[in-house]
Amino acid sequence: MPELADRHGILLLYPEGVGGHWNDGRGDISEAARTGVDDVGFMRALVAEEASKRDIRRVFAAGMSNGGMMAQRIACDLSDVIAGVASVAANLPVELEKNCRPAQPVRVMFIAGMADPIVPYGGGPIKVLRNERGVVLSIEESLGFWRERLQCRAGSDEVMTANSVRRKYSCPAGGLTLIAVKNGGHAWPGGSPYMPEFVIGKTSNEFSASEKIVEVLLQF
């Protein structure tokens, strides 16, 4: 990301959640969720502080897993501030779906492993070390939710490769993109495996998630 930021004139911010977690709206057992940390307010204040220092044209958020679900919450609650979000290995949480009412058009991108052993592509309980950490919609249900919210037209442009399925929807009230990684695990494509494969599944090297996120979001 730093190399891409230098190339495209992007200011990178790496905020840190309480206890290393975000209160992403799914009722997790993390300290941030249990104590009701106002991470939405934190993000709004962070953007406002940076905007007071320099000319910022658009703001995007991207994250993986809990960070990706927090990006989904930002799309729901901060669409007046955020132009788009990218969620890697993170479907839309069931609890967040109930209260998600974006006030402005927003761009949403998913990068998901179809064999993710932690956040299931087909939806259901999130399982981390035998602990359930909330419930998520399937990726198809997550896309369906955003297709309705963003008033996307029927159908999509779809490209299939040997290792991925890529879809782009035309949405008058925003934008919606999916990259589904065949046999992909709970990982950042193009990144380094951060845990053994038997825990997180396979890490794809077919493409760089960082490059695709910048490519998709900056086209707007």
PDB file of C-alpha atoms in Angstrom:
ATOM      1  CA  MET A   1       0.000   0.000   0.000  1.00  0.00           C
ATOM      2  CA  PRO A   2       2.733   2.596   0.741  1.00  0.00           C
ATOM      3  CA  GLU A   3       4.203   2.141  -2.746  1.00  0.00           C
ATOM      4  CA  LEU A   4       0.752   2.500  -4.334  1.00  0.00           C
ATOM      5  CA  ALA A   5       0.025   5.532  -2.183  1.00  0.00           C
ATOM      6  CA  ASP A   6       3.201   7.262  -3.332  1.00  0.00           C
ATOM      7  CA  ARG A   7       2.380   6.476  -6.944  1.00  0.00           C
ATOM      8  CA  HIS A   8      -1.197   7.770  -6.826  1.00  0.00           C
ATOM      9  CA  GLY A   9      -0.979  10.611  -4.318  1.00  0.00           C
ATOM     10  CA  ILE A  10      -2.848   8.813  -1.554  1.00  0.00           C
ATOM     11  CA  LEU A  11      -2.588   9.722   2.128  1.00  0.00           C
ATOM     12  CA  LEU A  12      -2.544   6.489   4.156  1.00  0.00           C
ATOM     13  CA  LEU A  13      -3.897   6.332   7.699  1.00  0.00           C
ATOM     14  CA  TYR A  14      -3.612   3.205   9.838  1.00  0.00           C
ATOM     15  CA  PRO A  15      -5.954   3.688  12.816  1.00  0.00           C
ATOM     16  CA  GLU A  16      -5.802   1.168  15.649  1.00  0.00           C
ATOM     17  CA  GLY A  17      -8.852  -0.285  17.347  1.00  0.00           C
ATOM     18  CA  VAL A  18      -9.214  -0.749  21.108  1.00  0.00           C
ATOM     19  CA  GLY A  19      -7.580  -4.034  22.082  1.00  0.00           C
ATOM     20  CA  GLY A  20      -6.657  -4.587  18.439  1.00  0.00           C
ATOM     21  CA  HIS A  21     -10.314  -4.898  17.393  1.00  0.00           C
ATOM     22  CA  TRP A  22     -13.129  -2.786  15.943  1.00  0.00           C
ATOM     23  CA  ASN A  23     -16.706  -2.507  17.122  1.00  0.00           C
ATOM     24  CA  ASP A  24     -18.061  -3.469  13.711  1.00  0.00           C
ATOM     25  CA  GLY A  25     -21.689  -3.927  14.801  1.00  0.00           C
ATOM     26  CA  ARG A  26     -21.912  -7.723  15.005  1.00  0.00           C
ATOM     27  CA  GLY A  27     -21.874  -8.093  18.794  1.00  0.00           C
ATOM     28  CA  ASP A  28     -18.450  -9.738  18.970  1.00  0.00           C
ATOM     29  CA  ILE A  29     -16.769 -10.820  22.217  1.00  0.00           C
ATOM     30  CA  SER A  30     -13.920  -8.354  21.718  1.00  0.00           C
ATOM     31  CA  GLU A  31     -13.350  -5.548  24.211  1.00  0.00           C
ATOM     32  CA  ALA A  32     -14.325  -2.948  21.590  1.00  0.00           C
ATOM     33  CA  ALA A  33     -17.716  -4.600  21.035  1.00  0.00           C
ATOM     34  CA  ARG A  34     -18.399  -5.517  24.673  1.00  0.00           C
ATOM     35  CA  THR A  35     -17.776  -1.978  25.905  1.00  0.00           C
ATOM     36  CA  GLY A  36     -19.559  -0.287  23.016  1.00  0.00           C
ATOM     37  CA  VAL A  37     -16.580   1.694  21.729  1.00  0.00           C
ATOM     38  CA  ASP A  38     -17.751   4.439  19.357  1.00  0.00           C
ATOM     39  CA  ASP A  39     -15.524   3.529  16.434  1.00  0.00           C
ATOM     40  CA  VAL A  40     -17.843   5.252  13.954  1.00  0.00           C
ATOM     41  CA  GLY A  41     -17.382   8.501  15.884  1.00  0.00           C
ATOM     42  CA  PHE A  42     -13.634   7.851  16.026  1.00  0.00           C
ATOM     43  CA  MET A  43     -13.459   7.452  12.241  1.00  0.00           C
ATOM     44  CA  ARG A  44     -15.511  10.597  11.666  1.00  0.00           C
ATOM     45  CA  ALA A  45     -13.250  12.590  13.994  1.00  0.00           C
ATOM     46  CA  LEU A  46     -10.120  11.158  12.375  1.00  0.00           C
ATOM     47  CA  VAL A  47     -11.241  12.196   8.889  1.00  0.00           C
ATOM     48  CA  ALA A  48     -12.258  15.645  10.120  1.00  0.00           C
ATOM     49  CA  GLU A  49      -8.868  16.164  11.762  1.00  0.00           C
ATOM     50  CA  GLU A  50      -6.958  15.208   8.615  1.00  0.00           C
ATOM     51  CA  ALA A  51      -9.255  17.297   6.397  1.00  0.00           C
ATOM     52  CA  SER A  52      -8.496  20.333   8.565  1.00  0.00           C
ATOM     53  CA  LYS A  53      -4.791  19.985   7.753  1.00  0.00           C
ATOM     54  CA  ARG A  54      -4.806  19.354   4.005  1.00  0.00           C
ATOM     55  CA  ASP A  55      -6.972  19.260   0.893  1.00  0.00           C
ATOM     56  CA  ILE A  56      -8.552  15.811   0.733  1.00  0.00           C
ATOM     57  CA  ARG A  57     -10.672  15.031  -2.319  1.00  0.00           C
ATOM     58  CA  ARG A  58     -12.130  11.646  -1.388  1.00  0.00           C
ATOM     59  CA  VAL A  59     -11.909   9.246   1.524  1.00  0.00           C
ATOM     60  CA  PHE A  60     -11.869   5.460   1.267  1.00  0.00           C
ATOM     61  CA  ALA A  61     -11.636   2.711   3.886  1.00  0.00           C
ATOM     62  CA  ALA A  62     -10.256  -0.801   3.460  1.00  0.00           C
ATOM     63  CA  GLY A  63      -9.681  -3.647   5.859  1.00  0.00           C
ATOM     64  CA  MET A  64      -9.493  -7.389   6.324  1.00  0.00           C
ATOM     65  CA  SER A  65     -11.615  -9.646   8.517  1.00  0.00           C
ATOM     66  CA  ASN A  66     -12.752  -7.530  11.523  1.00  0.00           C
ATOM     67  CA  GLY A  67     -11.292  -4.515   9.700  1.00  0.00           C
ATOM     68  CA  GLY A  68     -13.260  -5.428   6.592  1.00  0.00           C
ATOM     69  CA  MET A  69     -16.475  -5.656   8.591  1.00  0.00           C
ATOM     70  CA  MET A  70     -15.672  -2.276  10.125  1.00  0.00           C
ATOM     71  CA  ALA A  71     -15.327  -0.965   6.562  1.00  0.00           C
ATOM     72  CA  GLN A  72     -18.849  -2.283   5.918  1.00  0.00           C
ATOM     73  CA  ARG A  73     -20.096  -0.429   8.995  1.00  0.00           C
ATOM     74  CA  ILE A  74     -18.398   2.731   7.764  1.00  0.00           C
ATOM     75  CA  ALA A  75     -20.212   2.360   4.439  1.00  0.00           C
ATOM     76  CA  CYS A  76     -23.484   2.109   6.353  1.00  0.00           C
ATOM     77  CA  ASP A  77     -22.938   4.889   8.888  1.00  0.00           C
ATOM     78  CA  LEU A  78     -20.455   7.305   7.299  1.00  0.00           C
ATOM     79  CA  SER A  79     -21.521   7.501   3.660  1.00  0.00           C
ATOM     80  CA  ASP A  80     -21.589  11.290   4.022  1.00  0.00           C
ATOM     81  CA  VAL A  81     -17.827  11.128   4.654  1.00  0.00           C
ATOM     82  CA  ILE A  82     -16.615   7.983   2.874  1.00  0.00           C
ATOM     83  CA  ALA A  83     -16.678   7.621  -0.919  1.00  0.00           C
ATOM     84  CA  GLY A  84     -16.035   3.884  -0.927  1.00  0.00           C
ATOM     85  CA  VAL A  85     -14.921   0.849   1.057  1.00  0.00           C
ATOM     86  CA  ALA A  86     -13.173  -2.439   0.360  1.00  0.00           C
ATOM     87  CA  SER A  87     -13.685  -5.513   2.547  1.00  0.00           C
ATOM     88  CA  VAL A  88     -11.269  -8.439   2.331  1.00  0.00           C
ATOM     89  CA  ALA A  89     -12.272 -11.764   3.918  1.00  0.00           C
ATOM     90  CA  ALA A  90     -15.282 -10.025   5.438  1.00  0.00           C
ATOM     91  CA  ASN A  91     -18.944 -10.538   4.559  1.00  0.00           C
ATOM     92  CA  LEU A  92     -21.734  -8.251   5.784  1.00  0.00           C
ATOM     93  CA  PRO A  93     -22.600  -9.112   9.432  1.00  0.00           C
ATOM     94  CA  VAL A  94     -26.221 -10.123  10.035  1.00  0.00           C
ATOM     95  CA  GLU A  95     -26.629  -7.600  12.871  1.00  0.00           C
ATOM     96  CA  LEU A  96     -25.251  -4.787  10.738  1.00  0.00           C
ATOM     97  CA  GLU A  97     -27.637  -5.575   7.892  1.00  0.00           C
ATOM     98  CA  LYS A  98     -30.613  -4.785  10.124  1.00  0.00           C
ATOM     99  CA  ASN A  99     -29.508  -1.211  10.755  1.00  0.00           C
ATOM    100  CA  CYS A 100     -27.601  -0.300   7.585  1.00  0.00           C
ATOM    101  CA  ARG A 101     -29.089   2.800   5.941  1.00  0.00           C
ATOM    102  CA  PRO A 102     -26.416   4.679   3.971  1.00  0.00           C
ATOM    103  CA  ALA A 103     -27.453   8.298   3.471  1.00  0.00           C
ATOM    104  CA  GLN A 104     -25.291   8.899   0.384  1.00  0.00           C
ATOM    105  CA  PRO A 105     -24.132   6.845  -2.628  1.00  0.00           C
ATOM    106  CA  VAL A 106     -21.082   4.747  -1.778  1.00  0.00           C
ATOM    107  CA  ARG A 107     -18.778   2.316  -3.576  1.00  0.00           C
ATOM    108  CA  VAL A 108     -18.452  -1.151  -2.075  1.00  0.00           C
ATOM    109  CA  MET A 109     -15.901  -3.832  -2.941  1.00  0.00           C
ATOM    110  CA  PHE A 110     -15.567  -7.394  -1.663  1.00  0.00           C
ATOM    111  CA  ILE A 111     -12.539  -9.674  -2.026  1.00  0.00           C
ATOM    112  CA  ALA A 112     -13.467 -13.066  -0.623  1.00  0.00           C
ATOM    113  CA  GLY A 113     -11.959 -16.545  -0.480  1.00  0.00           C
ATOM    114  CA  MET A 114     -14.457 -19.193  -1.509  1.00  0.00           C
ATOM    115  CA  ALA A 115     -12.810 -21.663   0.905  1.00  0.00           C
ATOM    116  CA  ASP A 116     -12.417 -19.271   3.848  1.00  0.00           C
ATOM    117  CA  PRO A 117     -12.459 -21.450   7.004  1.00  0.00           C
ATOM    118  CA  ILE A 118     -13.088 -18.514   9.382  1.00  0.00           C
ATOM    119  CA  VAL A 119     -15.577 -16.182   7.656  1.00  0.00           C
ATOM    120  CA  PRO A 120     -17.595 -18.614   5.510  1.00  0.00           C
ATOM    121  CA  TYR A 121     -18.223 -17.562   1.910  1.00  0.00           C
ATOM    122  CA  GLY A 122     -21.667 -19.180   2.168  1.00  0.00           C
ATOM    123  CA  GLY A 123     -22.514 -17.305   5.355  1.00  0.00           C
ATOM    124  CA  GLY A 124     -23.099 -18.460   8.921  1.00  0.00           C
ATOM    125  CA  PRO A 125     -21.159 -18.339  12.205  1.00  0.00           C
ATOM    126  CA  ILE A 126     -17.637 -16.898  12.263  1.00  0.00           C
ATOM    127  CA  LYS A 127     -15.369 -19.386  14.018  1.00  0.00           C
ATOM    128  CA  VAL A 128     -12.015 -18.429  15.526  1.00  0.00           C
ATOM    129  CA  LEU A 129     -10.230 -21.080  17.599  1.00  0.00           C
ATOM    130  CA  ARG A 130     -13.546 -22.855  18.256  1.00  0.00           C
ATOM    131  CA  ASN A 131     -15.187 -19.632  19.426  1.00  0.00           C
ATOM    132  CA  GLU A 132     -18.152 -18.217  17.527  1.00  0.00           C
ATOM    133  CA  ARG A 133     -17.631 -14.525  16.765  1.00  0.00           C
ATOM    134  CA  GLY A 134     -20.966 -13.464  15.313  1.00  0.00           C
ATOM    135  CA  VAL A 135     -22.829 -14.406  12.141  1.00  0.00           C
ATOM    136  CA  VAL A 136     -22.426 -13.109   8.599  1.00  0.00           C
ATOM    137  CA  LEU A 137     -24.529 -13.175   5.462  1.00  0.00           C
ATOM    138  CA  SER A 138     -23.154 -15.127   2.533  1.00  0.00           C
ATOM    139  CA  ILE A 139     -21.193 -13.176  -0.042  1.00  0.00           C
ATOM    140  CA  GLU A 140     -24.091 -13.512  -2.479  1.00  0.00           C
ATOM    141  CA  GLU A 141     -26.501 -12.198   0.170  1.00  0.00           C
ATOM    142  CA  SER A 142     -24.081  -9.372   0.985  1.00  0.00           C
ATOM    143  CA  LEU A 143     -23.998  -8.449  -2.700  1.00  0.00           C
ATOM    144  CA  GLY A 144     -27.789  -8.685  -2.869  1.00  0.00           C
ATOM    145  CA  PHE A 145     -28.125  -6.302   0.066  1.00  0.00           C
ATOM    146  CA  TRP A 146     -25.852  -3.717  -1.531  1.00  0.00           C
ATOM    147  CA  ARG A 147     -27.383  -4.179  -4.988  1.00  0.00           C
ATOM    148  CA  GLU A 148     -30.721  -3.115  -3.502  1.00  0.00           C
ATOM    149  CA  ARG A 149     -29.268  -0.260  -1.435  1.00  0.00           C
ATOM    150  CA  LEU A 150     -27.207   1.092  -4.344  1.00  0.00           C
ATOM    151  CA  GLN A 151     -30.010   0.608  -6.892  1.00  0.00           C
ATOM    152  CA  CYS A 152     -27.808  -1.559  -9.103  1.00  0.00           C
ATOM    153  CA  ARG A 153     -29.100  -2.572 -12.504  1.00  0.00           C
ATOM    154  CA  ALA A 154     -29.889  -6.212 -13.223  1.00  0.00           C
ATOM    155  CA  GLY A 155     -26.965  -8.345 -14.317  1.00  0.00           C
ATOM    156  CA  SER A 156     -23.246  -7.720 -14.056  1.00  0.00           C
ATOM    157  CA  ASP A 157     -20.036  -7.748 -16.040  1.00  0.00           C
ATOM    158  CA  GLU A 158     -18.308 -11.001 -15.123  1.00  0.00           C
ATOM    159  CA  VAL A 159     -14.804 -12.204 -15.888  1.00  0.00           C
ATOM    160  CA  MET A 160     -13.600 -15.675 -14.891  1.00  0.00           C
ATOM    161  CA  THR A 161      -9.960 -16.679 -14.589  1.00  0.00           C
ATOM    162  CA  ALA A 162      -8.430 -19.991 -13.590  1.00  0.00           C
ATOM    163  CA  ASN A 163      -8.446 -18.938  -9.949  1.00  0.00           C
ATOM    164  CA  SER A 164     -11.052 -16.207  -9.511  1.00  0.00           C
ATOM    165  CA  VAL A 165     -14.450 -14.832 -10.456  1.00  0.00           C
ATOM    166  CA  ARG A 166     -14.710 -11.071 -10.879  1.00  0.00           C
ATOM    167  CA  ARG A 167     -17.980  -9.156 -11.079  1.00  0.00           C
ATOM    168  CA  LYS A 168     -18.791  -5.496 -11.532  1.00  0.00           C
ATOM    169  CA  TYR A 169     -22.281  -4.069 -11.137  1.00  0.00           C
ATOM    170  CA  SER A 170     -23.613  -0.818 -12.554  1.00  0.00           C
ATOM    171  CA  CYS A 171     -25.192   1.129  -9.701  1.00  0.00           C
ATOM    172  CA  PRO A 172     -26.678   4.649 -10.028  1.00  0.00           C
ATOM    173  CA  ALA A 173     -26.396   5.129  -6.254  1.00  0.00           C
ATOM    174  CA  GLY A 174     -22.779   3.970  -5.988  1.00  0.00           C
ATOM    175  CA  GLY A 175     -20.695   1.053  -7.233  1.00  0.00           C
ATOM    176  CA  LEU A 176     -20.332  -2.641  -6.395  1.00  0.00           C
ATOM    177  CA  THR A 177     -17.467  -5.030  -7.183  1.00  0.00           C
ATOM    178  CA  LEU A 178     -16.612  -8.603  -6.193  1.00  0.00           C
ATOM    179  CA  ILE A 179     -13.452 -10.641  -6.607  1.00  0.00           C
ATOM    180  CA  ALA A 180     -14.094 -14.201  -5.423  1.00  0.00           C
ATOM    181  CA  VAL A 181     -10.957 -16.322  -5.056  1.00  0.00           C
ATOM    182  CA  LYS A 182     -11.406 -20.005  -5.869  1.00  0.00           C
ATOM    183  CA  ASN A 183      -9.931 -22.150  -3.086  1.00  0.00           C
ATOM    184  CA  GLY A 184      -8.899 -18.905  -1.346  1.00  0.00           C
ATOM    185  CA  GLY A 185      -8.760 -18.750   2.431  1.00  0.00           C
ATOM    186  CA  HIS A 186      -8.940 -16.082   5.123  1.00  0.00           C
ATOM    187  CA  ALA A 187      -6.155 -14.091   3.566  1.00  0.00           C
ATOM    188  CA  TRP A 188      -5.049 -10.931   1.745  1.00  0.00           C
ATOM    189  CA  PRO A 189      -4.327 -12.015  -1.869  1.00  0.00           C
ATOM    190  CA  GLY A 190      -0.810 -11.132  -2.883  1.00  0.00           C
ATOM    191  CA  GLY A 191       0.242 -10.838   0.751  1.00  0.00           C
ATOM    192  CA  SER A 192       2.262 -13.136   2.974  1.00  0.00           C
ATOM    193  CA  PRO A 193       0.508 -15.911   4.938  1.00  0.00           C
ATOM    194  CA  TYR A 194       0.303 -14.695   8.531  1.00  0.00           C
ATOM    195  CA  MET A 195      -0.683 -18.099   9.985  1.00  0.00           C
ATOM    196  CA  PRO A 196      -0.355 -21.739   8.876  1.00  0.00           C
ATOM    197  CA  GLU A 197      -2.483 -22.835   5.925  1.00  0.00           C
ATOM    198  CA  PHE A 198      -4.394 -25.372   8.049  1.00  0.00           C
ATOM    199  CA  VAL A 199      -5.694 -22.424  10.109  1.00  0.00           C
ATOM    200  CA  ILE A 200      -6.474 -19.750   7.492  1.00  0.00           C
ATOM    201  CA  GLY A 201      -6.509 -21.669   4.211  1.00  0.00           C
ATOM    202  CA  LYS A 202      -4.676 -20.743   1.032  1.00  0.00           C
ATOM    203  CA  THR A 203      -3.305 -17.285   0.218  1.00  0.00           C
ATOM    204  CA  SER A 204      -3.746 -16.476  -3.476  1.00  0.00           C
ATOM    205  CA  ASN A 205      -0.865 -14.988  -5.460  1.00  0.00           C
ATOM    206  CA  GLU A 206      -2.877 -14.547  -8.652  1.00  0.00           C
ATOM    207  CA  PHE A 207      -3.264 -10.825  -7.945  1.00  0.00           C
ATOM    208  CA  SER A 208      -2.543  -8.172  -5.351  1.00  0.00           C
ATOM    209  CA  ALA A 209      -5.548  -7.184  -3.257  1.00  0.00           C
ATOM    210  CA  SER A 210      -3.881  -3.844  -2.570  1.00  0.00           C
ATOM    211  CA  GLU A 211      -3.504  -3.084  -6.269  1.00  0.00           C
ATOM    212  CA  LYS A 212      -7.077  -4.131  -7.068  1.00  0.00           C
ATOM    213  CA  ILE A 213      -8.520  -2.022  -4.251  1.00  0.00           C
ATOM    214  CA  VAL A 214      -6.684   1.078  -5.436  1.00  0.00           C
ATOM    215  CA  GLU A 215      -7.584   0.353  -9.048  1.00  0.00           C
ATOM    216  CA  VAL A 216     -11.304  -0.096  -8.380  1.00  0.00           C
ATOM    217  CA  LEU A 217     -11.795   2.729  -5.899  1.00  0.00           C
ATOM    218  CA  LEU A 218      -9.728   5.337  -7.748  1.00  0.00           C
ATOM    219  CA  GLN A 219     -11.660   4.878 -10.975  1.00  0.00           C
ATOM    220  CA  PHE A 220     -14.421   6.823  -9.255  1.00  0.00           C
TER     221      PHE A 220
END
